[in-house]
Coordinates of C-alpha atoms in Angstrom, one line a residue:
Chain K
M1 CA 29.7 12.2 -53.2
I2 CA 30.3 9.3 -50.8
K3 CA 30.0 11.7 -47.9
L4 CA 26.7 13.0 -49.3
I5 CA 25.3 9.5 -49.7
L6 CA 26.4 8.7 -46.1
L7 CA 24.8 11.8 -44.8
L8 CA 21.6 11.0 -46.6
A9 CA 21.7 7.5 -45.3
I10 CA 22.2 8.7 -41.7
F11 CA 19.4 11.3 -42.2
G12 CA 17.1 8.6 -43.5
L13 CA 17.9 6.3 -40.6
M14 CA 17.2 9.1 -38.2
M15 CA 13.8 9.8 -39.9
C16 CA 13.1 6.1 -39.8
N17 CA 13.9 5.9 -36.2
D18 CA 11.8 8.9 -35.3
S19 CA 8.8 7.7 -37.3
S20 CA 9.0 4.4 -35.4
K21 CA 8.5 6.4 -32.3
S22 CA 5.4 8.0 -33.4
V23 CA 2.3 6.2 -32.2
N24 CA -1.0 6.4 -33.9
W25 CA -3.2 6.9 -30.9
D26 CA -6.3 6.9 -33.1
D27 CA -5.8 3.2 -33.5
M28 CA -5.8 2.7 -29.7
T29 CA -8.7 0.4 -28.7
E30 CA -8.2 0.5 -24.9
L31 CA -6.1 2.3 -22.3
I32 CA -6.1 0.9 -18.8
I33 CA -4.2 1.9 -15.7
Y34 CA -3.2 -0.7 -13.2
K35 CA -3.9 -0.3 -9.5
T36 CA -0.4 -1.4 -8.5
Q37 CA 2.7 0.1 -7.0
E38 CA 4.8 -2.8 -8.1
E39 CA 8.1 -1.4 -9.3
K40 CA 9.0 -4.3 -11.5
F41 CA 5.6 -4.6 -13.0
D42 CA 7.1 -4.9 -16.5
E43 CA 8.8 -8.1 -15.4
L44 CA 5.5 -9.8 -14.5
S45 CA 4.3 -12.5 -16.8
A46 CA 1.1 -11.9 -18.8
D47 CA -0.8 -14.3 -16.5
E48 CA 0.4 -12.4 -13.4
M49 CA -0.5 -9.0 -15.0
A50 CA -3.9 -10.3 -15.9
K51 CA -4.6 -10.7 -12.2
I52 CA -3.8 -7.1 -11.3
E53 CA -6.8 -4.8 -10.8
F54 CA -7.1 -2.0 -13.3
V55 CA -9.3 0.9 -14.3
K56 CA -10.3 1.8 -17.9
V57 CA -9.6 5.3 -19.2
N58 CA -12.3 7.0 -21.2
L59 CA -11.0 6.0 -24.7
A60 CA -12.4 9.0 -26.6
E61 CA -11.0 11.4 -24.2
A62 CA -7.6 9.6 -24.0
K63 CA -7.3 9.6 -27.9
Q64 CA -8.1 13.3 -28.0
I65 CA -5.5 14.2 -25.4
L66 CA -2.8 11.9 -26.6
Q67 CA -2.8 13.5 -30.0
K68 CA -1.2 16.4 -28.4
A69 CA 1.6 14.4 -26.8
Q70 CA 5.0 15.2 -28.1
L71 CA 8.2 13.2 -28.2
S72 CA 10.6 14.6 -25.7
N73 CA 13.5 14.2 -28.1
G74 CA 16.0 13.4 -25.4
K75 CA 14.8 16.0 -22.9
M76 CA 15.3 14.6 -19.4
Y77 CA 12.5 14.6 -16.8
L78 CA 13.1 13.4 -13.3
W79 CA 10.6 10.8 -12.1
K80 CA 9.0 10.8 -8.7
G81 CA 6.9 7.8 -8.8
Q82 CA 4.8 6.3 -11.6
F83 CA 1.6 4.5 -12.6
W84 CA 1.6 1.6 -14.9
A85 CA -0.8 1.6 -17.9
K86 CA -1.3 -0.5 -21.0
A87 CA -2.5 0.7 -24.4
S88 CA -4.0 -1.8 -26.8
F89 CA -4.2 -1.1 -30.5
A90 CA -6.4 -2.3 -33.4
N91 CA -3.6 -4.4 -34.8
G92 CA -3.4 -6.4 -31.6
E93 CA -0.3 -4.8 -30.3
T94 CA 0.0 -3.6 -26.8
S95 CA 2.3 -1.0 -25.2
L96 CA 3.2 -0.7 -21.5
I97 CA 3.2 2.9 -20.5
R98 CA 4.7 4.5 -17.4
I99 CA 2.8 7.6 -16.4
S100 CA 4.6 10.0 -14.1
R101 CA 2.8 10.9 -10.9
Y102 CA 3.5 14.5 -11.5
G103 CA 3.9 16.7 -14.6
G104 CA 2.6 15.9 -18.0
F105 CA 5.0 13.2 -19.2
F106 CA 4.9 9.5 -19.8
Y107 CA 7.2 6.7 -21.1
N108 CA 6.3 4.2 -23.8
D109 CA 8.1 0.9 -23.1
S110 CA 7.5 -0.4 -26.6
N111 CA 9.4 2.3 -28.4
K112 CA 11.5 3.4 -25.4
S113 CA 10.4 7.0 -25.7
T114 CA 9.2 9.7 -23.4
Y115 CA 6.3 11.9 -24.4
S116 CA 5.2 15.1 -22.8
F117 CA 2.5 17.8 -23.0
Q118 CA 4.3 21.1 -23.4
D119 CA 1.0 23.0 -23.4
S120 CA 0.0 23.6 -19.8
A121 CA -3.7 23.2 -20.6
E122 CA -3.1 19.8 -22.3
S123 CA -0.8 18.7 -19.5
S124 CA -3.5 19.6 -17.0
R125 CA -6.1 17.7 -19.0
W126 CA -3.9 14.7 -19.1
Q127 CA -3.1 14.7 -15.4
S128 CA -6.8 15.3 -14.6
M129 CA -7.8 12.4 -16.8
I130 CA -5.4 10.0 -15.0
S131 CA -6.2 11.2 -11.6
K132 CA -10.0 11.1 -12.2
T133 CA -9.8 7.6 -13.7
L134 CA -7.7 6.3 -10.7
G135 CA -10.0 8.0 -8.2
T136 CA -13.4 7.2 -9.6
G137 CA -13.0 4.6 -12.4
E138 CA -14.6 1.3 -12.1
I139 CA -12.1 -1.2 -10.7
I140 CA -11.8 -4.4 -12.7
R141 CA -9.9 -7.4 -11.7
Chain S
M1 CA -23.5 -11.5 -10.1
F2 CA -19.8 -11.5 -9.4
L3 CA -20.3 -9.7 -6.2
G4 CA -22.5 -12.5 -5.1
A5 CA -19.6 -14.9 -5.7
C6 CA -17.6 -13.0 -3.1
T7 CA -19.9 -14.2 -0.3
Q8 CA -18.4 -16.7 2.0
S9 CA -20.1 -19.9 1.2
T10 CA -21.1 -22.2 4.0
D11 CA -21.0 -25.4 2.0
W12 CA -17.3 -24.7 1.5
L13 CA -16.8 -26.1 4.9
T14 CA -18.7 -29.1 6.4
Q15 CA -18.4 -30.8 9.7
A16 CA -15.6 -33.4 9.8
T17 CA -16.2 -36.9 10.8
D18 CA -13.9 -38.9 13.2
E19 CA -13.2 -35.7 15.0
A20 CA -11.4 -37.1 18.0
Q21 CA -9.1 -39.2 15.7
I22 CA -8.2 -36.3 13.5
K23 CA -7.6 -34.0 16.4
Q24 CA -5.2 -36.5 18.0
S25 CA -3.4 -36.9 14.6
A26 CA -3.2 -33.1 14.3
Q27 CA -1.8 -32.7 17.8
N28 CA 0.8 -35.5 17.3
W29 CA 1.9 -34.0 14.0
F30 CA 2.0 -30.5 15.5
D31 CA 4.1 -31.5 18.5
Q32 CA 6.5 -33.5 16.3
N33 CA 6.8 -31.0 13.4
A34 CA 5.4 -27.5 13.7
Q35 CA 7.1 -26.5 16.9
N36 CA 10.5 -27.2 15.3
Q37 CA 9.6 -25.3 12.1
S38 CA 9.2 -22.0 13.9
K39 CA 12.9 -21.2 14.4
N40 CA 13.2 -19.2 11.2
R41 CA 10.9 -16.4 12.3
R42 CA 12.5 -13.1 11.6
N43 CA 10.0 -10.5 12.6
A44 CA 8.8 -9.0 15.8
L45 CA 7.2 -12.3 16.8
A46 CA 10.5 -14.2 16.5
N47 CA 11.0 -14.8 20.1
V48 CA 7.4 -15.2 21.2
S49 CA 6.3 -18.7 22.0
R50 CA 2.9 -19.7 20.7
K51 CA 0.5 -22.1 22.2
P52 CA -2.6 -23.5 20.5
D53 CA -5.6 -24.3 22.7
W54 CA -6.5 -27.8 21.7
H55 CA -9.5 -27.8 24.0
L56 CA -11.2 -25.2 21.9
A57 CA -10.5 -26.9 18.5
K58 CA -13.2 -26.9 15.9
Q59 CA -13.3 -29.1 12.9
Y60 CA -14.5 -28.8 9.3
L61 CA -13.9 -30.2 5.9
H62 CA -12.2 -27.8 3.6
R63 CA -12.2 -28.8 0.0
G64 CA -12.7 -32.3 1.1
Q65 CA -9.9 -32.3 3.7
P66 CA -10.2 -32.1 7.5
L67 CA -9.4 -28.7 8.9
L68 CA -8.9 -27.8 12.5
E69 CA -9.3 -24.3 13.8
L70 CA -8.1 -23.4 17.3
P71 CA -7.2 -20.3 19.3
L72 CA -3.5 -19.4 19.3
A73 CA -2.1 -17.7 22.3
Y74 CA 1.2 -15.7 22.2
E75 CA 2.9 -16.1 25.5
G76 CA 5.0 -13.3 27.0
K77 CA 3.5 -10.8 24.7
N78 CA -0.1 -9.8 24.9
L79 CA -0.9 -9.3 21.3
I80 CA -4.1 -7.9 20.1
G81 CA -7.0 -10.2 20.4
V82 CA -5.2 -13.4 21.1
L83 CA -7.7 -14.3 23.7
E84 CA -10.8 -15.6 22.1
N85 CA -12.8 -15.2 25.3
D86 CA -12.0 -11.5 25.6
P87 CA -15.3 -9.8 24.6
Q88 CA -13.5 -6.5 24.1
S89 CA -10.9 -7.8 21.8
R90 CA -10.0 -6.0 18.6
G91 CA -9.5 -9.3 16.9
L92 CA -8.7 -13.0 17.1
T93 CA -5.7 -15.1 16.3
K94 CA -6.3 -18.7 15.3
L95 CA -4.2 -21.6 14.1
L96 CA -5.6 -23.5 11.2
L97 CA -4.4 -27.1 10.5
R98 CA -5.5 -28.8 7.4
Q99 CA -4.7 -32.4 6.8
N100 CA -3.0 -33.2 3.5
A101 CA -3.4 -36.3 1.4
D102 CA -0.2 -37.7 2.9
R103 CA -1.7 -37.3 6.4
S104 CA 0.6 -34.4 7.3
F105 CA -0.9 -31.0 8.2
T106 CA -0.3 -27.5 6.9
P107 CA -0.4 -24.9 9.7
I108 CA -1.7 -21.4 8.8
I109 CA -2.0 -18.6 11.3
M110 CA -5.2 -16.5 10.8
R111 CA -5.7 -13.1 12.3
I112 CA -9.1 -11.5 12.3
Y113 CA -9.1 -7.8 12.8
A114 CA -12.4 -6.1 13.1
S115 CA -13.0 -2.6 11.9
G116 CA -13.7 0.2 14.4
E117 CA -17.1 0.5 12.9
Y118 CA -17.9 -3.2 13.6
L119 CA -16.6 -2.8 17.2
K120 CA -18.8 0.2 17.8
N121 CA -21.7 -2.2 18.1
P122 CA -21.5 -3.5 21.7
N123 CA -23.4 -6.6 20.5
N124 CA -20.8 -7.5 17.9
R125 CA -20.2 -11.2 17.4
L126 CA -16.5 -10.9 16.9
S127 CA -15.7 -14.2 18.7
N128 CA -18.2 -16.0 16.4
N129 CA -16.1 -15.3 13.3
S130 CA -14.1 -18.2 12.1
F131 CA -12.3 -19.3 9.0
G132 CA -15.3 -20.4 7.0
L133 CA -18.1 -18.4 8.6
K134 CA -18.3 -14.7 9.1
D135 CA -20.9 -12.8 11.0
P136 CA -23.1 -11.2 8.3
K137 CA -22.2 -7.8 9.8
F138 CA -18.5 -8.4 10.1
S139 CA -16.3 -5.7 8.6
G140 CA -12.5 -5.8 8.9
E141 CA -9.6 -7.8 7.6
V142 CA -8.5 -11.4 7.9
Y143 CA -4.8 -12.0 7.5
F144 CA -3.1 -15.3 6.9
Y145 CA 0.5 -16.2 7.8
D146 CA 2.5 -19.3 7.6
W147 CA 3.9 -20.9 10.7
N148 CA 7.0 -18.7 10.4
E149 CA 4.8 -15.6 10.6
E150 CA 5.4 -14.8 7.0
F151 CA 2.5 -13.0 5.4
L152 CA 0.6 -15.0 2.9
G153 CA -2.6 -13.1 2.0
V154 CA -5.5 -11.1 3.2
N155 CA -9.3 -10.8 2.7
H156 CA -11.1 -7.5 3.4
Y157 CA -14.7 -7.8 4.5
K158 CA -17.6 -5.5 4.6
N159 CA -20.9 -6.8 6.0
G160 CA -19.7 -10.4 6.0
K161 CA -18.7 -10.4 2.4
I162 CA -15.2 -10.3 0.9
V163 CA -14.8 -7.0 -1.0
K164 CA -11.1 -7.1 -1.7
S165 CA -8.3 -9.7 -1.4
G166 CA -4.5 -9.9 -1.9
R167 CA -1.7 -12.3 -1.6
A168 CA 2.0 -11.9 -1.0
S169 CA 3.8 -11.1 -4.2
Q170 CA 7.2 -12.5 -5.0
G171 CA 9.7 -10.0 -3.9
K172 CA 11.8 -8.6 -1.2
V173 CA 10.6 -8.7 2.4
S174 CA 9.1 -5.5 3.7
C175 CA 8.0 -4.6 7.2
I176 CA 5.5 -2.1 8.4
T177 CA 4.7 -1.0 11.9
T178 CA 1.0 -1.2 12.6
C179 CA -0.7 0.3 15.6
Q180 CA -4.1 -0.9 16.7
I181 CA -6.4 0.4 19.4
Q182 CA -7.6 -2.0 22.0
Y183 CA -10.4 -1.2 24.4
S184 CA -9.5 -2.1 27.9
P185 CA -12.2 -1.7 30.6
N186 CA -11.0 0.2 33.7
G187 CA -7.7 0.7 32.1
G188 CA -6.7 -2.9 32.6
G189 CA -7.1 -6.0 30.6
G190 CA -4.8 -4.9 27.7
G191 CA -1.5 -4.9 29.4
A192 CA 0.4 -4.6 26.2
D193 CA 4.1 -4.6 26.7
D194 CA 4.8 -2.0 24.1
G195 CA 1.6 -0.1 24.2
Q196 CA 1.0 3.3 25.6
E197 CA -2.1 4.6 27.4
F198 CA -4.0 7.6 26.5
S199 CA -3.7 10.5 28.8
G200 CA -6.4 11.0 31.4
G201 CA -6.7 7.4 32.3
D202 CA -8.8 6.4 29.3
A203 CA -9.4 2.8 28.8
Y204 CA -7.9 2.6 25.4
I205 CA -4.5 1.3 24.6
T206 CA -2.6 1.5 21.3
V207 CA -0.5 -1.5 20.5
C208 CA 2.2 -1.2 17.9
N209 CA 3.6 -4.1 16.2
Q210 CA 6.0 -4.6 13.3
T211 CA 4.8 -7.0 10.7
C212 CA 6.9 -8.2 7.9
Y213 CA 5.7 -9.3 4.5
P214 CA 6.8 -9.2 0.9
S215 CA 6.6 -5.9 -0.7
G216 CA 3.5 -5.4 -2.7
V217 CA 0.4 -7.4 -2.2
E218 CA -0.9 -8.8 -5.4
P219 CA -4.7 -8.3 -5.6
I220 CA -6.6 -11.5 -6.3
Y221 CA -10.1 -12.7 -6.2
N222 CA -10.7 -14.1 -2.7
Y223 CA -7.7 -15.4 -0.9
D224 CA -7.7 -19.0 0.4
P225 CA -4.5 -19.9 2.1
Y226 CA -5.0 -23.5 1.1
C227 CA -5.5 -22.6 -2.5
P228 CA -3.4 -19.4 -2.9
Y229 CA -3.5 -19.5 -6.7
N230 CA -7.2 -20.1 -7.1
N231 CA -6.5 -23.2 -9.1
C232 CA -7.9 -25.9 -6.9
G233 CA -10.7 -28.2 -7.4
G234 CA -14.1 -27.5 -5.8
S235 CA -15.0 -29.0 -2.4
S236 CA -15.7 -32.7 -2.3
G237 CA -19.3 -32.0 -1.6
G238 CA -19.7 -30.2 -4.8
G239 CA -19.8 -26.9 -3.1
S240 CA -18.8 -23.8 -4.8
D241 CA -15.1 -22.9 -4.9
N242 CA -14.9 -20.0 -2.7
G243 CA -11.6 -19.1 -4.1
G244 CA -13.5 -18.1 -7.2
G245 CA -10.7 -19.2 -9.4
D246 CA -10.5 -21.4 -12.4
N247 CA -12.8 -23.9 -11.1
G248 CA -15.2 -21.7 -9.2
E249 CA -17.9 -19.3 -10.0
G250 CA -15.3 -16.8 -11.0
D251 CA -13.7 -17.2 -14.4
S252 CA -10.2 -16.1 -15.0
N253 CA -11.1 -15.3 -18.6
N254 CA -13.9 -13.1 -17.5
P255 CA -12.6 -11.4 -14.4
P256 CA -15.2 -10.3 -11.9
V257 CA -15.9 -6.7 -11.5
S258 CA -15.8 -5.3 -7.9
S259 CA -17.8 -2.4 -6.7
G260 CA -14.5 -0.7 -6.6
V261 CA -14.3 2.8 -5.3
D262 CA -13.7 3.6 -1.6
E263 CA -16.3 6.2 -0.8
N264 CA -13.9 7.9 1.6
T265 CA -11.7 8.8 -1.3
I266 CA -14.4 10.4 -3.3
L267 CA -15.7 12.4 -0.4
I268 CA -12.4 13.8 0.7
K269 CA -12.5 17.4 -0.4
G270 CA -9.9 19.9 -1.5
I271 CA -8.2 17.8 -4.2
S272 CA -8.5 19.0 -7.8
E273 CA -9.0 16.5 -10.6
N274 CA -5.3 16.3 -11.3
G275 CA -4.4 15.4 -7.7
V276 CA -3.1 18.8 -6.7
I277 CA -4.5 19.9 -3.4
Q278 CA -6.3 23.1 -4.3
D279 CA -7.9 23.7 -1.0
I280 CA -5.6 22.7 1.8
R281 CA -8.1 23.6 4.5
A282 CA -10.8 21.4 3.0
Y283 CA -8.3 18.6 2.6
T284 CA -7.2 18.7 6.2
K285 CA -10.4 19.9 7.9
C286 CA -11.4 16.5 9.3
F287 CA -8.5 16.6 11.8
T288 CA -9.6 17.9 15.2
H289 CA -8.0 18.8 18.4
D290 CA -8.9 16.0 20.7
A291 CA -7.2 15.0 23.9
N292 CA -8.4 11.5 23.5
S293 CA -6.9 10.9 20.1
I294 CA -3.6 9.6 19.1
Y295 CA -1.7 11.7 16.5
K296 CA 1.0 10.3 14.2
I297 CA 3.1 11.8 11.5
T298 CA 5.0 9.5 9.1
I299 CA 7.7 10.6 6.8
N300 CA 7.7 8.2 3.8
I301 CA 10.7 7.9 1.6
D302 CA 10.6 6.5 -1.9
Q303 CA 14.3 6.1 -2.8
P304 CA 15.7 6.0 -6.3
I305 CA 17.1 2.6 -5.3
A306 CA 15.7 0.9 -2.3
G307 CA 18.2 0.6 0.5
S308 CA 20.8 2.8 -1.3
R309 CA 22.1 6.3 -0.9
A310 CA 22.0 6.8 -4.6
V311 CA 20.6 10.2 -5.4
I312 CA 19.5 9.5 -8.9
A313 CA 19.0 6.2 -10.8
D314 CA 16.9 4.8 -13.5
S315 CA 14.0 2.5 -12.7
D316 CA 16.2 -0.6 -13.3
G317 CA 18.6 0.6 -10.6
N318 CA 21.3 1.8 -13.0
T319 CA 23.4 4.8 -12.0
G320 CA 26.1 6.9 -13.6
S321 CA 26.7 6.4 -17.2
A322 CA 24.7 3.2 -17.3
M323 CA 21.6 5.1 -16.3
I324 CA 18.8 5.4 -18.8
K325 CA 18.2 9.2 -18.6
E326 CA 14.7 9.1 -19.8
R327 CA 13.7 7.0 -16.8
A328 CA 15.8 8.7 -14.2
T329 CA 14.2 9.0 -10.8
V330 CA 15.2 11.1 -7.8
G331 CA 12.6 9.4 -5.6
H332 CA 10.1 11.2 -3.5
T333 CA 9.5 12.1 0.2
F334 CA 6.1 12.8 1.6
L335 CA 4.2 13.0 4.9
T336 CA 1.2 11.0 6.2
F337 CA -0.8 12.6 8.9
E338 CA -3.0 10.4 11.0
Q339 CA -5.4 10.9 13.9
I340 CA -6.8 7.8 15.6
K341 CA -9.9 8.7 17.6
K342 CA -11.0 7.0 20.8
D343 CA -13.6 5.0 18.9
G344 CA -11.0 3.6 16.6
T345 CA -11.9 5.7 13.6
R346 CA -9.0 7.1 11.7
I347 CA -8.4 10.3 9.7
I348 CA -5.5 9.8 7.3
R349 CA -4.1 12.3 4.8
S350 CA -0.9 11.9 2.8
M351 CA 0.7 14.6 0.8
G352 CA 3.9 15.7 -0.8
F353 CA 5.5 18.7 -2.3
Y354 CA 5.8 18.4 -6.1
P355 CA 6.7 20.6 -9.1
I356 CA 3.4 21.3 -10.7
G357 CA 4.4 22.9 -13.9
S358 CA 3.2 21.5 -17.2
V359 CA 6.1 19.0 -17.4
G360 CA 8.8 17.7 -15.1
V361 CA 12.0 19.2 -13.6
S362 CA 15.5 18.1 -14.5
P363 CA 19.0 18.9 -13.5
K364 CA 19.1 21.5 -16.2
N365 CA 15.7 22.9 -15.4
P366 CA 15.4 22.4 -11.7
S367 CA 12.7 24.9 -10.8
S368 CA 9.0 24.9 -11.3
P369 CA 6.0 26.3 -9.4
G370 CA 5.4 23.9 -6.5
G371 CA 2.4 22.6 -4.6
L372 CA 1.1 19.8 -2.4
V373 CA -0.3 16.7 -4.1
N374 CA -2.3 13.9 -2.7
D375 CA 0.1 11.0 -2.1
E376 CA -2.2 8.3 -0.8
E377 CA -1.1 4.8 -1.9
H378 CA 2.3 6.1 -3.0
K379 CA 5.0 3.4 -2.5
F380 CA 7.9 4.1 -0.2
D381 CA 11.1 2.2 0.6
A382 CA 11.5 3.4 4.2
S383 CA 9.5 5.4 6.7
L384 CA 9.7 7.0 10.1
S385 CA 6.6 7.3 12.2
L386 CA 6.5 9.8 15.0
N387 CA 4.0 9.7 17.9
M388 CA 3.0 13.3 18.4
P389 CA 2.7 14.1 22.1
T390 CA -0.2 16.5 21.7
S391 CA -2.6 17.6 19.0
T392 CA -0.9 21.0 19.1
D393 CA 2.4 19.5 18.1
F394 CA 0.6 17.6 15.3
Y395 CA -1.1 20.7 14.1
R396 CA 2.1 22.7 14.1
V397 CA 3.8 20.3 11.7
L398 CA 0.6 20.1 9.6
N399 CA 0.3 23.9 9.4
T400 CA 3.9 24.3 8.4
F401 CA 3.7 21.6 5.7
S402 CA 0.4 23.1 4.5
S403 CA 2.1 26.3 3.7
Y404 CA 3.6 24.5 0.7
H405 CA 0.2 24.5 -0.9
I406 CA -0.2 25.8 -4.4
Y407 CA -1.6 29.2 -3.6
N408 CA 1.3 30.1 -1.5
Y409 CA 3.3 30.1 -4.7
K410 CA 6.4 28.4 -3.4
E411 CA 8.9 27.5 -6.0
Y412 CA 10.0 23.9 -6.2
D413 CA 13.7 23.7 -6.7
L414 CA 15.4 20.3 -7.1
Y415 CA 18.5 21.5 -5.2
T416 CA 17.2 23.8 -2.5
D417 CA 13.4 23.4 -2.0
N418 CA 12.4 19.9 -3.0
C419 CA 10.0 17.3 -1.6
T420 CA 12.5 16.1 1.0
S421 CA 13.5 19.5 2.3
A422 CA 9.8 20.5 2.5
C423 CA 9.1 17.5 4.8
L424 CA 12.2 18.2 6.9
T425 CA 11.4 21.9 7.2
A426 CA 8.0 21.1 8.5
L427 CA 9.5 18.8 11.1
N428 CA 12.6 20.8 12.0
E429 CA 10.7 24.0 12.5
N430 CA 8.6 22.4 15.0
G431 CA 11.2 20.8 17.2
I432 CA 11.8 17.5 15.4
K433 CA 15.4 17.4 14.4
L434 CA 16.4 14.7 11.9
P435 CA 20.0 14.2 10.9
V436 CA 20.3 14.8 7.2
T437 CA 23.1 13.9 4.8
P438 CA 23.0 16.3 1.8
G439 CA 23.6 14.8 -1.6
S440 CA 24.3 16.0 -5.0
F441 CA 22.0 16.0 -8.0
I442 CA 24.8 16.0 -10.5
L443 CA 25.6 19.7 -9.9
G444 CA 24.0 21.2 -6.8
L445 CA 23.4 20.1 -3.3
G446 CA 20.2 19.2 -1.5
S447 CA 18.5 16.9 0.9
N448 CA 17.2 13.9 -1.0
P449 CA 15.3 10.7 -0.6
G450 CA 18.3 8.4 -1.2
N451 CA 20.3 9.7 1.8
L452 CA 17.3 10.4 4.1
G453 CA 16.0 6.9 3.6
E454 CA 19.3 5.5 4.9
D455 CA 19.8 8.2 7.6
I456 CA 16.6 7.3 9.4
K457 CA 17.5 3.7 9.6
S458 CA 20.4 4.4 11.9
L459 CA 18.4 6.7 14.2
R460 CA 18.5 5.7 17.8
E461 CA 16.8 8.8 19.3
I462 CA 15.1 11.9 18.1
K463 CA 15.6 14.8 20.5
G464 CA 14.0 18.1 20.1
Y465 CA 11.3 20.1 21.8
N466 CA 7.6 20.1 21.7
Y467 CA 4.8 22.4 22.8
N468 CA 5.1 21.5 26.5
T469 CA 8.7 20.4 26.9
P470 CA 12.0 22.1 25.9
N471 CA 13.9 18.8 25.8
Y472 CA 11.8 16.1 24.4
S473 CA 12.6 12.7 23.1
Y474 CA 10.1 11.6 20.5
I475 CA 8.7 8.1 20.4
F476 CA 9.2 6.8 16.9
S477 CA 9.4 3.7 14.9
V478 CA 11.3 3.0 11.7
N479 CA 10.0 0.9 8.9
P480 CA 13.3 0.0 7.1
S481 CA 11.7 -2.1 4.3
G482 CA 8.9 0.0 2.8
G483 CA 5.4 -0.5 1.7
V484 CA 2.6 1.6 0.3
A485 CA 1.1 4.7 2.0
P486 CA -2.4 4.1 3.2
K487 CA -5.4 5.3 1.4
N488 CA -6.8 8.6 2.7
R489 CA -9.5 7.8 5.2
G490 CA -12.1 9.8 7.1
F491 CA -14.4 12.5 5.8
C492 CA -16.5 15.2 7.3
N493 CA -18.9 17.9 6.2

């Protein structure tokens, strides 16, 4: 009986942990990509970050694509450079996001989780959106 | 509205009074203080003595304080544009001395580099450009350094207006080697120690110089070396704060919007929306065979940990069991191809070999369809630039590397055919032999950015062959401290 309770408790904790990693992208109010190659960007102060140029991603498109992002569940992807992004949400929270320069995966610093697009069409849409935004988006600073 | 605020304002500087007195004070202070402060220089200019020309000093008021501007000559080394009276100069170097409230002075070195486009106009007024006033047609960059030649900040100009600015960020010191073209009538006039002449007796000289600055330049709104954080009061005359910071026209709470996009980037063809180079011919078609051009190929290496042979690490620099696997990086190696034409225009394309499957590769799943991806503005930790002796040699490497494009269906393999091996293959197959230390990605073996980045730092010579010569020693320079690859430049129909 005790074992069963323990198992249930562990299962519950796992579920709880997993749900904390799901992000409601529909609540996202803004997604921006910073025009920086600063490796330690996450260590900058808010004031310093505010001075970095950025481009805004089309919010509707981003929400639509991000719905298809899946938690990688421990799957390892090797990084070869990254872009820094920040997602803002309706509740006022923000998440720093590291977007891989290749492949359809990104890392959410807030919940320390990697997400990927397993479907090649969605992955391509995601990469296109990032590349297009960086190439032609209005630069704000 | 905000773009208007970028314009260099003339009431920012006004003529100083008591000119002779201030000049004498500045000279006394300089002789007693600044000359002794210059012993900590650690870059290529460390052993070059510098001499301001006090006879040509001009004076202004800058934010209410006297400021002197005078030509600065570098003795023993004919740097680009140090001579203000050289009408063919690519740029100017000046010493700025602003008096502080305690009567001391703050020396700043200012280098004005004109763009090739600006220099095309034989009636350009390069020598008329100064700290506070720019020719309305001036295009180029103005760099600022402290007296120890440490980079401080930069303003980029287009038609006399600042379009982009940056200041040194806090961080490690990086160095880059920059090469500039200097027009030298009748083949003389330049006389750069480390320059090299074009073949055929052309009157253009390229001068390469290593410049050190902190990695990463933090973009800001108009850089003023005497107010680097844009938090100074306006000028005493009530003029606008050209820095555009807290007290100026710009408002840090409502950041200004720049016009943004570099038209060259948009017009470069051949890249699909996701950065994959779909049409390699279109992407590289602007390069031309031209006996009067300089050709350079740079191998850029983004190491997992800068300055380390680590083959894999997380983004915090942890390796082994401490490494956060979800943020494990193997780094990246890519090539930058550059043609510098006689008129100073540049064609630049950067690209690297990547896995281009829907998601990434990993030690367990090391293979994926591969292809070339646009790598402009990709950061790197070390690089090696090779001067290609002829356009044929340049094209041979370009063609070999181009064979990695997506429609050649080459498989990317983390252990055998990765980004580093693709670059090395393109060079090795065309006579440029680089020593390579293979590493291990947990299980297999392969060339890798970690080792290559360290290998190139110990290179003393690169022997191989080229189109004309069976035994050829390549002229090269190593940037051991990294930077960011240049934006792609140059377009054609």
